[in-house]
CSV table of C-alpha atoms and ligand atoms in Angstrom, one decimal:
chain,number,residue,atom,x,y,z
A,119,UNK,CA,-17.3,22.1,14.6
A,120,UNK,CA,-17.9,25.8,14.7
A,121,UNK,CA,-15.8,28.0,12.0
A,122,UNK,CA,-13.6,30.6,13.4
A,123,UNK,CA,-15.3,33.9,12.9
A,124,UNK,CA,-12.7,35.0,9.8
A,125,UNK,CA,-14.3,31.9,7.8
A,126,UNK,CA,-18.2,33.2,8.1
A,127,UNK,CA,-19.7,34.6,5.1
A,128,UNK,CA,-19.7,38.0,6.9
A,129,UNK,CA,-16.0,37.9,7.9
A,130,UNK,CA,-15.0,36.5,4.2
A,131,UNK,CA,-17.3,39.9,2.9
A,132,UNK,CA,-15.6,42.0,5.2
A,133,UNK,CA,-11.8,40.5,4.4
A,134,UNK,CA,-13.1,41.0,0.4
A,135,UNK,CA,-13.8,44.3,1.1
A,136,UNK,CA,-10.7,45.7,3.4
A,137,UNK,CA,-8.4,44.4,1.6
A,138,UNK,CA,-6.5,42.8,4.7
A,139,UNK,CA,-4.2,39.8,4.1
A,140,UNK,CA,-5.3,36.6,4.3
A,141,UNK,CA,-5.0,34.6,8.0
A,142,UNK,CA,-3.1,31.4,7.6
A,143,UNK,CA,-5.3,28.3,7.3
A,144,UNK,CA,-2.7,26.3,9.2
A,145,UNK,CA,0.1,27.9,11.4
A,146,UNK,CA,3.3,26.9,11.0
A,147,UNK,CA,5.3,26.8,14.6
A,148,UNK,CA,8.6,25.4,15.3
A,149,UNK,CA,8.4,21.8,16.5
A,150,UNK,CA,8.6,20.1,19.7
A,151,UNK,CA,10.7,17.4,21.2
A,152,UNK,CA,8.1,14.9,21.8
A,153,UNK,CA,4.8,14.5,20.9
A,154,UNK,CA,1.5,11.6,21.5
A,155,UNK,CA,1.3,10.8,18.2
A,156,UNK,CA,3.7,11.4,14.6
A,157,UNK,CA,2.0,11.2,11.3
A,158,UNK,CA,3.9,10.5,8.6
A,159,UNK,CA,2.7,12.0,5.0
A,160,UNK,CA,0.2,15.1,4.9
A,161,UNK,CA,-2.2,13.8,2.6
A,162,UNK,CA,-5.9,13.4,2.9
A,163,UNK,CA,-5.2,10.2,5.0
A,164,UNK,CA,-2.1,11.5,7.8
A,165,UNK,CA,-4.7,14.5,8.0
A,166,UNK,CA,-7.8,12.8,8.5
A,167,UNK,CA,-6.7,10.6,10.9
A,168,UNK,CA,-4.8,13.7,13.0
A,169,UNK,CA,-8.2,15.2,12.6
A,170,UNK,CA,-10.4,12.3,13.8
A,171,UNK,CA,-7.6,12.0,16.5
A,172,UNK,CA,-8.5,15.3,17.6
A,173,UNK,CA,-12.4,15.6,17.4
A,174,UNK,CA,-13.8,12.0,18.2
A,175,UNK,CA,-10.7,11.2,20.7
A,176,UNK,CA,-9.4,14.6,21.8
A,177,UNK,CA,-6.0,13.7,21.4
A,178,UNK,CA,-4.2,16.7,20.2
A,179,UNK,CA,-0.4,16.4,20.8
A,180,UNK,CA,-0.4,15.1,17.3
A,181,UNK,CA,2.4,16.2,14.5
A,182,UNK,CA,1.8,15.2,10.9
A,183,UNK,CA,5.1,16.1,9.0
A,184,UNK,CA,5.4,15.8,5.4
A,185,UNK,CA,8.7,15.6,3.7
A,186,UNK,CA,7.2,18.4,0.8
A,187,UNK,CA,3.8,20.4,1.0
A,188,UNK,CA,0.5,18.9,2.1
A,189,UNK,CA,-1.0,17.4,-0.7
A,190,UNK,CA,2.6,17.0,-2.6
A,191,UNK,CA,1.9,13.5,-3.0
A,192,UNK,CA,-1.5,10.8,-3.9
A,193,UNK,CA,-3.9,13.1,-2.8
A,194,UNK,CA,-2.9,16.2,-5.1
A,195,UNK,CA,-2.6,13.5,-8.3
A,196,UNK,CA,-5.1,11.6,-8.5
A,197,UNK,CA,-8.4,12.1,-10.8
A,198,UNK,CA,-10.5,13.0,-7.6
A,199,UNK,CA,-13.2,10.0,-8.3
A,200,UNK,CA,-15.0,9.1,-5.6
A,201,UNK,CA,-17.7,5.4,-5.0
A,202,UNK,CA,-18.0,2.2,-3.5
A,203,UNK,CA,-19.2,-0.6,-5.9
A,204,UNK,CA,-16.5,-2.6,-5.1
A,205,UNK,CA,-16.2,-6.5,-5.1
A,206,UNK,CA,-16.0,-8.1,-1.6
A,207,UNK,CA,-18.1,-7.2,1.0
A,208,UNK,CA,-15.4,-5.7,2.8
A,209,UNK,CA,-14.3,-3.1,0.4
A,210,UNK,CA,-18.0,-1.9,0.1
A,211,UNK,CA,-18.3,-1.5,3.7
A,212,UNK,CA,-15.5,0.4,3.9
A,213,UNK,CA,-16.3,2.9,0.9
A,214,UNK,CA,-19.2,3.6,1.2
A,215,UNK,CA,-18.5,5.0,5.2
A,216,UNK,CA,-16.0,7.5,3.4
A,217,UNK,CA,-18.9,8.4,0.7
A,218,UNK,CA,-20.8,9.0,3.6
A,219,UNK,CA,-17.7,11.0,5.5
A,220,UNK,CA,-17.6,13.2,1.7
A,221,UNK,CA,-21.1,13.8,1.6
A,222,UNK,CA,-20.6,15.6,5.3
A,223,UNK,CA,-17.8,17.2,4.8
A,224,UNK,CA,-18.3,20.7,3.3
A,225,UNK,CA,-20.6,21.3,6.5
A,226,UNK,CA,-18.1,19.6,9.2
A,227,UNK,CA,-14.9,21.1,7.7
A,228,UNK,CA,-16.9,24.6,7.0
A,229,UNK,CA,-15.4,24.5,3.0
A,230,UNK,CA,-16.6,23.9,-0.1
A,231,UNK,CA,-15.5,20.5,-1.1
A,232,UNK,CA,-17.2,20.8,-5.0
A,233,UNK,CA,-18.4,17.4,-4.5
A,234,UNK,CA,-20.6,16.2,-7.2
A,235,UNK,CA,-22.7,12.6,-6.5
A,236,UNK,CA,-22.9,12.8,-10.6
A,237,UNK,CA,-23.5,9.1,-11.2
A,238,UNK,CA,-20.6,6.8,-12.0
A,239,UNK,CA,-20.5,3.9,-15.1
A,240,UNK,CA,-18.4,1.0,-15.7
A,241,UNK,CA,-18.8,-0.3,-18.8
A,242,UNK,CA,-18.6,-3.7,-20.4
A,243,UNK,CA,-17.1,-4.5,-23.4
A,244,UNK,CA,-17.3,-8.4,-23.0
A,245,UNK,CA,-19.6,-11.3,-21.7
A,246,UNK,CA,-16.8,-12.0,-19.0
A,247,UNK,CA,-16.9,-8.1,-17.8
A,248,UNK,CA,-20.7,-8.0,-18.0
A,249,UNK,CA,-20.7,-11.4,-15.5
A,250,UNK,CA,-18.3,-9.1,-12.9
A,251,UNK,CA,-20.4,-6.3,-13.3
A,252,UNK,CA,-23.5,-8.6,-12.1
A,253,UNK,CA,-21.2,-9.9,-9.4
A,254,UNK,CA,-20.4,-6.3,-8.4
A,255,UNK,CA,-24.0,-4.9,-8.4
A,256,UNK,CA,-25.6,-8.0,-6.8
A,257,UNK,CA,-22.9,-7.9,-3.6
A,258,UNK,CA,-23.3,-3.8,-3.9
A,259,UNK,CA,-27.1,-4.2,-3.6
A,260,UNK,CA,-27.0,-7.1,-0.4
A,261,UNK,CA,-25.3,-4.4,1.2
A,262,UNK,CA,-27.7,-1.1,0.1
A,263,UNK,CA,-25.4,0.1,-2.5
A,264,UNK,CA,-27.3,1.8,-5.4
A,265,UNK,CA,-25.7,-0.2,-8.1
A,266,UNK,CA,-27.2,-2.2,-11.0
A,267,UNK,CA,-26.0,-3.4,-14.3
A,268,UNK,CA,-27.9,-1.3,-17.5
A,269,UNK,CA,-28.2,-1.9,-20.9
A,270,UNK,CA,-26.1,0.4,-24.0
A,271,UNK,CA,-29.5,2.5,-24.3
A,272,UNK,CA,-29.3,3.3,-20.8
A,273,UNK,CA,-25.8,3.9,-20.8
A,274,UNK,CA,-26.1,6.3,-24.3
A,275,UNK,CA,-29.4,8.2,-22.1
A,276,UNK,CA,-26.7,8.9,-19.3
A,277,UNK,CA,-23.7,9.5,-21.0
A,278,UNK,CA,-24.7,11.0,-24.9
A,279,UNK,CA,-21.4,11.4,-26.1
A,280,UNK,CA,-20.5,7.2,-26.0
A,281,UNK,CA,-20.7,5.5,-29.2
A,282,UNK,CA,-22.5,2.9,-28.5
A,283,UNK,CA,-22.9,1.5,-31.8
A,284,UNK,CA,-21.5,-2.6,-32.4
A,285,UNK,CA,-19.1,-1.2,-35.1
A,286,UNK,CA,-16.5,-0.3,-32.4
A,287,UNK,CA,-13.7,-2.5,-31.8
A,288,UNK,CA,-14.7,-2.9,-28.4
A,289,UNK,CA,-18.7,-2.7,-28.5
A,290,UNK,CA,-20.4,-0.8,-25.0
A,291,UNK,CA,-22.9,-4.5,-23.6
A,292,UNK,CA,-23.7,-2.7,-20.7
A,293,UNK,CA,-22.3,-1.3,-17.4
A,294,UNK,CA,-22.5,-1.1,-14.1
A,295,UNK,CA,-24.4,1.8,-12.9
A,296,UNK,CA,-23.5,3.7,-9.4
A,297,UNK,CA,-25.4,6.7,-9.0
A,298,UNK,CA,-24.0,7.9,-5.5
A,299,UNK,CA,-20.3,7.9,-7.0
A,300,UNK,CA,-18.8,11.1,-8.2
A,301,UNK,CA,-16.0,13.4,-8.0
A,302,UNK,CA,-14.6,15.8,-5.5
A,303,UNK,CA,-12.3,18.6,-5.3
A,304,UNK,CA,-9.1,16.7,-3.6
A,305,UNK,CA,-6.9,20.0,-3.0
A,306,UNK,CA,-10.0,21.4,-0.8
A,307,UNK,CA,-10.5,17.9,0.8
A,308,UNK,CA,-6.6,18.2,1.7
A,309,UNK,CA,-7.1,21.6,3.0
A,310,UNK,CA,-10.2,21.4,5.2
A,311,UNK,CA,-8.4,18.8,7.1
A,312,UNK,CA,-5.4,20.5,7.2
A,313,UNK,CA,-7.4,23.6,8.7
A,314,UNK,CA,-9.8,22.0,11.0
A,315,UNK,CA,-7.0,19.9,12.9
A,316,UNK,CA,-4.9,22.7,12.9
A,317,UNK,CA,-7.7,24.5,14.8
A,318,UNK,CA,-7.7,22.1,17.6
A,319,UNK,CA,-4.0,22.2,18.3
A,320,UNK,CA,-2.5,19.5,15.4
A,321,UNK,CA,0.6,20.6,14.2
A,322,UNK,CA,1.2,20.2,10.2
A,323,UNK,CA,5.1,20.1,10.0
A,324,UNK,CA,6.5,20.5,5.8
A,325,UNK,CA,9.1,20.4,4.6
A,326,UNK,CA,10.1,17.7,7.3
A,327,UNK,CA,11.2,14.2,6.2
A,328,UNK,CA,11.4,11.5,8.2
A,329,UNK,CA,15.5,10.3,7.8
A,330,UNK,CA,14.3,7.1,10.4
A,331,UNK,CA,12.4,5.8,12.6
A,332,UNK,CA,13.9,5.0,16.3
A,333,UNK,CA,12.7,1.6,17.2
A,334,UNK,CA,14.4,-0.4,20.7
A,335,UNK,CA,14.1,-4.1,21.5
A,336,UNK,CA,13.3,-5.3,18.2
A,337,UNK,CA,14.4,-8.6,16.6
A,338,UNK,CA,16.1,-7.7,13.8
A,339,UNK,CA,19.4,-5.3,12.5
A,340,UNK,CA,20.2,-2.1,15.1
A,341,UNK,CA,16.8,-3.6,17.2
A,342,UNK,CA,14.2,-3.1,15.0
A,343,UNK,CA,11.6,-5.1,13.6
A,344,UNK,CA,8.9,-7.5,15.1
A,345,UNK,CA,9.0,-7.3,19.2
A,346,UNK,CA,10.3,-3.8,18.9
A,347,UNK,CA,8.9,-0.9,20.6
A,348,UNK,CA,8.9,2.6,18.6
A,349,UNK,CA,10.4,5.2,21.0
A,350,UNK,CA,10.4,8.1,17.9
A,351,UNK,CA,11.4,9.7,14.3
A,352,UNK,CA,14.6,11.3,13.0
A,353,UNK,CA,13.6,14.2,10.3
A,354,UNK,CA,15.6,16.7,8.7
A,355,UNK,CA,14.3,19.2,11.4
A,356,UNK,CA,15.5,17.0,14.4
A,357,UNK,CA,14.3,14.3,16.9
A,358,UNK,CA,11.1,14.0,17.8
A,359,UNK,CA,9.9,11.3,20.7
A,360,UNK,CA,6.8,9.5,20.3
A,361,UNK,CA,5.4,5.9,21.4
A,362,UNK,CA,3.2,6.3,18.3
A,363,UNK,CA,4.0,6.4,15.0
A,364,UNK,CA,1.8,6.3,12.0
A,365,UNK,CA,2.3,5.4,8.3
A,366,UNK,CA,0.4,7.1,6.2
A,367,UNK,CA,2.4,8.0,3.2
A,368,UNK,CA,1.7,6.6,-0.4
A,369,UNK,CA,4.9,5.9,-2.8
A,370,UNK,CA,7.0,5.6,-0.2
A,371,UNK,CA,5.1,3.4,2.4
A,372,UNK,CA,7.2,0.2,2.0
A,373,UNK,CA,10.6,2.3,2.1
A,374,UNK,CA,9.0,4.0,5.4
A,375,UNK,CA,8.0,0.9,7.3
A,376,UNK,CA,11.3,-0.9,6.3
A,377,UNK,CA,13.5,1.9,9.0
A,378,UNK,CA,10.7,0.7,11.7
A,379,UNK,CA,12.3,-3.1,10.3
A,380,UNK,CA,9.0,-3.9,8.6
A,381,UNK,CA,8.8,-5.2,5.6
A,382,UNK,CA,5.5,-4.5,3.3
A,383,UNK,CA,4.3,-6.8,0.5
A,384,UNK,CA,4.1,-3.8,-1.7
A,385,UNK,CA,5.5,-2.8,-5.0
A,386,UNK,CA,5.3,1.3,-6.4
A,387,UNK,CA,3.9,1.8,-9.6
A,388,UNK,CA,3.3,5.5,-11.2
A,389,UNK,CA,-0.2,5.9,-12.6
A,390,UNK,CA,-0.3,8.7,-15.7
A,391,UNK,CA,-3.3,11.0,-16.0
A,392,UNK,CA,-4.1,13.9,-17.9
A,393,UNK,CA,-6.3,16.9,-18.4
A,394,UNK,CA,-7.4,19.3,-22.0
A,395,UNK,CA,-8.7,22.5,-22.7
A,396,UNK,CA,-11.9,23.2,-20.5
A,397,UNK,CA,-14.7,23.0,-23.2
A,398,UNK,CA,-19.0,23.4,-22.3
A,399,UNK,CA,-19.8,20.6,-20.1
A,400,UNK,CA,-21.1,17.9,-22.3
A,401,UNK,CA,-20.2,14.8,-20.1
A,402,UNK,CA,-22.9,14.6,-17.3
A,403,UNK,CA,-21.2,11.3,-15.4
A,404,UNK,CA,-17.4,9.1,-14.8
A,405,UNK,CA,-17.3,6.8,-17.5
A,406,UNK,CA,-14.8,4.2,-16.4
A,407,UNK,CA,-13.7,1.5,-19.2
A,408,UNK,CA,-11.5,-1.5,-17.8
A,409,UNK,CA,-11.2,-3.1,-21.5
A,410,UNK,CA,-9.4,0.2,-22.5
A,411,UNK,CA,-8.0,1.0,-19.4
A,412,UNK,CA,-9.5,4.8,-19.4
A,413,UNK,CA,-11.7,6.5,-17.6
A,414,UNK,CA,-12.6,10.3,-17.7
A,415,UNK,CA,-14.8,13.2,-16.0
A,416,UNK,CA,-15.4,16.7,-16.7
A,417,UNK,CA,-15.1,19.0,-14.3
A,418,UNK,CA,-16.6,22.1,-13.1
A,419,UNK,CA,-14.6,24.1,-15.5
A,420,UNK,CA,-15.2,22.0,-18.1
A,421,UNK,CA,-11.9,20.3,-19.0
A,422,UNK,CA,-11.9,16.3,-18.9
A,423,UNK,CA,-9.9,14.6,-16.3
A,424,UNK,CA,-8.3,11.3,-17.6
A,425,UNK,CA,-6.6,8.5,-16.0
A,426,UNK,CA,-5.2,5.1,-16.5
A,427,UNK,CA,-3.8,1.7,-15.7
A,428,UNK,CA,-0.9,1.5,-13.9
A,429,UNK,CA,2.5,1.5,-15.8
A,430,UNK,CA,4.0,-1.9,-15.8
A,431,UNK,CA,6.9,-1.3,-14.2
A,432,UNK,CA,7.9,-0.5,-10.7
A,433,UNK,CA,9.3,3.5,-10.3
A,434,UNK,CA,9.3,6.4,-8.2
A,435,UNK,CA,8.9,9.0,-11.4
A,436,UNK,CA,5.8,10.9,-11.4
A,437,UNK,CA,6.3,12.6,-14.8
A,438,UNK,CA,3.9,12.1,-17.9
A,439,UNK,CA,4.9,9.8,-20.4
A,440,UNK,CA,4.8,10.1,-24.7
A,441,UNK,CA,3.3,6.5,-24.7
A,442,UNK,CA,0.8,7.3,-22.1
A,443,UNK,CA,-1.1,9.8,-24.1
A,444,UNK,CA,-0.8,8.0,-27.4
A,445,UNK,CA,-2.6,5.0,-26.0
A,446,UNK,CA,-4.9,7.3,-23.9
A,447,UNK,CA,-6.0,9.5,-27.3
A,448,UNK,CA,-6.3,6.0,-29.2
A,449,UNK,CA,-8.4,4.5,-26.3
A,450,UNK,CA,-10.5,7.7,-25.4
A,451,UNK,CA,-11.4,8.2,-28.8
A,452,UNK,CA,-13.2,4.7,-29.4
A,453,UNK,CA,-15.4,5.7,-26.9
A,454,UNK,CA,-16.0,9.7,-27.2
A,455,UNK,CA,-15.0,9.6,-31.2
A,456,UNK,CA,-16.5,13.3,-30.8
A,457,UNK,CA,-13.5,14.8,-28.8
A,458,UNK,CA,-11.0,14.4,-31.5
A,459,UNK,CA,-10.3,17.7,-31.6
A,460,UNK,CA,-9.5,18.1,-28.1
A,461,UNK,CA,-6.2,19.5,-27.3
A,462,UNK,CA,-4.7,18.1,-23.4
A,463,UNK,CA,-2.7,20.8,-21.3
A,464,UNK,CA,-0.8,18.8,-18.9
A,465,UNK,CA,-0.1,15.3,-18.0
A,466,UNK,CA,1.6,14.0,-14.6
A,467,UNK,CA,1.5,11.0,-12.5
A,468,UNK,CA,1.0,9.7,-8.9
A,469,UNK,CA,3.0,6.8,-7.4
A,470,UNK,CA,0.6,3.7,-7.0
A,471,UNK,CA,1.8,0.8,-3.7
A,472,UNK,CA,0.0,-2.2,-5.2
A,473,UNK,CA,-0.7,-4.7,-2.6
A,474,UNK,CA,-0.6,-9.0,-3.9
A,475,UNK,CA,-4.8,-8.2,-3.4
A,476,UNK,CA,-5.3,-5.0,-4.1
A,477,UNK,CA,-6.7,-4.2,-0.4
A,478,UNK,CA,-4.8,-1.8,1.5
A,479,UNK,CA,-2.7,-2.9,4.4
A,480,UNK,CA,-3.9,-0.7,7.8
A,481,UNK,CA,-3.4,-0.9,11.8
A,482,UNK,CA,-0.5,-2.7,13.9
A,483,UNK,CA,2.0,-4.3,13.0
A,484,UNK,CA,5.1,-6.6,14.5
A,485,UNK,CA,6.7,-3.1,16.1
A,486,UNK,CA,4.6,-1.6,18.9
A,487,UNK,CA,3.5,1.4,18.7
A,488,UNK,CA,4.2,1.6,14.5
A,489,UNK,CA,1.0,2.0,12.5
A,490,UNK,CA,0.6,1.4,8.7
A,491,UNK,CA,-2.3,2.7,6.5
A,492,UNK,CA,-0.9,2.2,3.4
A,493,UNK,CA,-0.7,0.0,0.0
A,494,UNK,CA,-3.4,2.2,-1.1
A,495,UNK,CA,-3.3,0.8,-4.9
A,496,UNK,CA,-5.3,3.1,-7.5
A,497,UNK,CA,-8.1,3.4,-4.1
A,498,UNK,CA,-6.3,6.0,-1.8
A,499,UNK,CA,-7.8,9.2,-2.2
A,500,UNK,CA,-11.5,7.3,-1.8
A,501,UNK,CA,-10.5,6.3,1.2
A,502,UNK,CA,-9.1,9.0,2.9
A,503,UNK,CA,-11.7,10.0,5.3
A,504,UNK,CA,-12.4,6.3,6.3
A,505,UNK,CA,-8.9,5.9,6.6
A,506,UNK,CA,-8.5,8.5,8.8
A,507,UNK,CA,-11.5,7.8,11.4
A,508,UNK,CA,-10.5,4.2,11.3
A,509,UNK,CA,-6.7,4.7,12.1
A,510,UNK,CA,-7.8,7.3,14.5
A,511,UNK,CA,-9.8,5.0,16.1
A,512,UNK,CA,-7.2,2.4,16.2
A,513,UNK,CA,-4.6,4.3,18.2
A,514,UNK,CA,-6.8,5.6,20.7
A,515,UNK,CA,-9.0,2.7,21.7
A,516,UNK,CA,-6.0,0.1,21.0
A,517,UNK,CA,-8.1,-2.3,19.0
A,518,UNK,CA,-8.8,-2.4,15.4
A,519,UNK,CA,-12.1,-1.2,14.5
A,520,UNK,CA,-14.7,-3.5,12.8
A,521,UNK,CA,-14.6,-2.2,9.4
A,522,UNK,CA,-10.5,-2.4,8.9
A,523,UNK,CA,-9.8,-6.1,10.3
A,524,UNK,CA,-10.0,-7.6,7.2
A,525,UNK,CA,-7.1,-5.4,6.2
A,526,UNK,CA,-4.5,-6.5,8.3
A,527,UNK,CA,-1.1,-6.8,7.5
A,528,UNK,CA,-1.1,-10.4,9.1
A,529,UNK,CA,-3.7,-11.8,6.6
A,530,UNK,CA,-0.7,-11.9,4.1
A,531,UNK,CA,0.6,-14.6,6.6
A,532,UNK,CA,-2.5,-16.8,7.1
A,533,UNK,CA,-3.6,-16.5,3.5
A,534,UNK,CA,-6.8,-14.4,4.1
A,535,UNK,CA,-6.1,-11.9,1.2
A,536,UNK,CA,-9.1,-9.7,0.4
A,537,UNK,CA,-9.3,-9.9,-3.8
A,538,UNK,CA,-10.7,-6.7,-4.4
A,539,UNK,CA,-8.9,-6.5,-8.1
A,540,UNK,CA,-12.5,-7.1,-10.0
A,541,UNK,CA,-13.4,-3.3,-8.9
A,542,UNK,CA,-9.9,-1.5,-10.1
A,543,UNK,CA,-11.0,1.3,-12.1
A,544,UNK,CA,-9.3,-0.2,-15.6
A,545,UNK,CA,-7.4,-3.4,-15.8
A,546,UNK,CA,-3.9,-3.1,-14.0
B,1612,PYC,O1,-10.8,2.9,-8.7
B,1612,PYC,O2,-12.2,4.4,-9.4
B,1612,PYC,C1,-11.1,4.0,-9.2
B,1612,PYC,C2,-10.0,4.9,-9.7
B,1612,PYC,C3,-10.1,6.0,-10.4
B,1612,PYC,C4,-8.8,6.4,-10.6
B,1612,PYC,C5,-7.9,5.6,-10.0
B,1612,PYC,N1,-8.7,4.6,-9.5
């Protein structure tokens, strides 16, 4: 897609130089009475999928409303890692087409995405986590994934600052190695979606929650549920009429698809992270430790980005917890004993839908014309530009695209659950 001309290095000179304001990356216009398609949730995945909508389908009448700002939710708290050495065959499949859709992206959104393919390691801290992490890299490689299980020596070459010594509590055997993985800068990711769907006549509607969502003919109370039809949504702007609807919101996803009368297999967990004092770049890849539930980057600016397991306990909270970043300085310090001195700035948390397999839940479902891409688990933001191609797909063609039936809402029915818990960051 060509930039508009105010986005080309000489019209971002000429802006610097003029002082004029800024355009708006996204307009914000009053909305409409009916639309082709409603998005629910303006994160990377509602806007990827309005923008795949509009470039590979040319469907266009699209709204994606969001109850805050774009971004509010997963996709502007998460720890912005990026790969796809996962466990089944499936999941690898469909990561690694989003790691392909992230490598793209600064050139097809026209913005500068940060993203850094800075080599990603897993390490093992048992016999029984080394024996996954050989599981992982030997389906990973079947399917061309670099991936491949190294020894501590390797692991201290890559990553320096690791004690790698056996007098740790939890000694470093090895880990699995993924040099394509990496991080990327989610609020730009969020932004160059929002932009380049806007440009081809999407509308991003905030501030605008969804109150229900009008189903007729259905099975169930007030005709929803299975055998329904969707006919629209009810926000806290108004009415809108659509035969589509799509789910694509993450914390609330089962409380969303319960006013279309379906019910999800999901439960909502918050998942803490935090971030110190930027300090000179001294950690060259992820480090990712399931034994100690931690794993940590550094970013561009130097301050390290960690996250965790999920909390035990279902909740809609997204603040920071005191016993979150006791356990995460007690953890992090086995491994990095050399940061001791680091001070954290903030802490905050995302909301988590954990799915019984840990494989999201995406395309129809028993009420036509209501789409779900949700149950995201600790995976969303990965997934986002997958996500969004996929479900885009899905609406316009009508059938569910190659690399997404697996992850059918249905398989919870038959017993075809996709275990994909072996590749969770940390142990949840
Ligand atoms: O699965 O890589 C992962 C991950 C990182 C943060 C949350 N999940």
């Amino acid at each position: 897609m060509k930039p508009p001309a105010r986005y080309s290095a000489l019209g971002l000179a000429r802006r610097g130089i003029s002082g004029d304001s800024w355009p708006r990356a996204w307009r914000q216009v009053e909305l409409r009475p009916s639309y082709d398609v409603v998005i629910i949730g303006g994160g990377v995945h509602g806007l990827a999928t309005a923008y795949y909508l509009a470039r590979n389908h040319g469907i266009t009448k699209v709204a994606v409303v969001d109850k805050s700002y774009i971004g509010s939710g997963g996709s502007g708290r998460n720890t912005a890692i990026v790969r796809s050495n996962y466990l089944t065959p499936e999941g690898v499949a469909f990561y690694d087409r989003s790691l392909q859709l992230y490598n793209d992206m600064a050139g097809e959104l026209n913005i500068n995405v940060m993203f850094s393919r800075r080599g990603h390691l897993t390490l093992a801290h048992s016999d029984a986590a080394l024996r996954t992490m050989r599981w992982r890299a030997e389906v990973n490689k079947l399917q061309g994934i670099d991936s491949s299980v190294i020894d501590p020596a390797q692991v201290k070459e890559l990553a320096p600052s690791l004690d790698v010594s056996h007098h740790t509590r939890y000694p470093i055997l090895g880990a699995l190695y993924h040099p394509p993985g990496g991080i990327i800068r989610h609020d730009a990711v969020v932004w160059g979606y929002a932009r380049a769907a806007d440009a081809m006549g999407v509308q991003i509607h905030q501030k605008t929650e969804v109150l229900d969502i009008l189903v007729e003919g259905g099975e169930g109370p007030e005709g929803k549920g299975a055998g329904g039809r969707v006919t629209g949504v009810r926000t806290s702007q108004g009415d809108i009429a659509a035969p589509i609807v799509v789910n694509a919101t993450a914390g609330w996803a089962s409380l969303i698809s319960a006013m279309a009368g379906v019910e999800l297999p999901i439960s909502t967990r918050p998942l803490q992270a935090a971030v110190t004092e930027p300090v000179k770049v001294f950690l060259p890849t992820v480090v990712v430790s399931g034994s100690l539930h931690v794993y940590v980057s550094q970013t561009d600016r130097g301050e390290l980005v960690f996250g965790a397991s999920v909390d035990p306990y279902n909740n809609y909270s997204v603040r920071g917890s005191l016993e979150f970043t006791e356990e995460l300085a007690g953890h992090v310090l086995e491994l990095m004993p050399g940061i001791s001195k680091m001070r954290l700035l903030r802490q905050w948390a995302g909301l988590c839908d954990m799915t019984p397999d840990y494989s999201p839940i995406m395309g129809f479902t028993p009420v036509e014309g209501f789409l779900c891409d949700v149950g995201w688990g600790t995976y969303g933001f990965k997934a986002g530009p997958v996500s969004g191609e996929t479900m885009a797909e899905c609406v316009a063609t009508k059938s569910v695209p190659e690399l997404i039936q697996a992850f059918g809402l249905d398989r919870f029915g038959h017993g075809r659950l996709v275990g994909e818990k072996g590749a969770a960051a940390v142990g949840h």
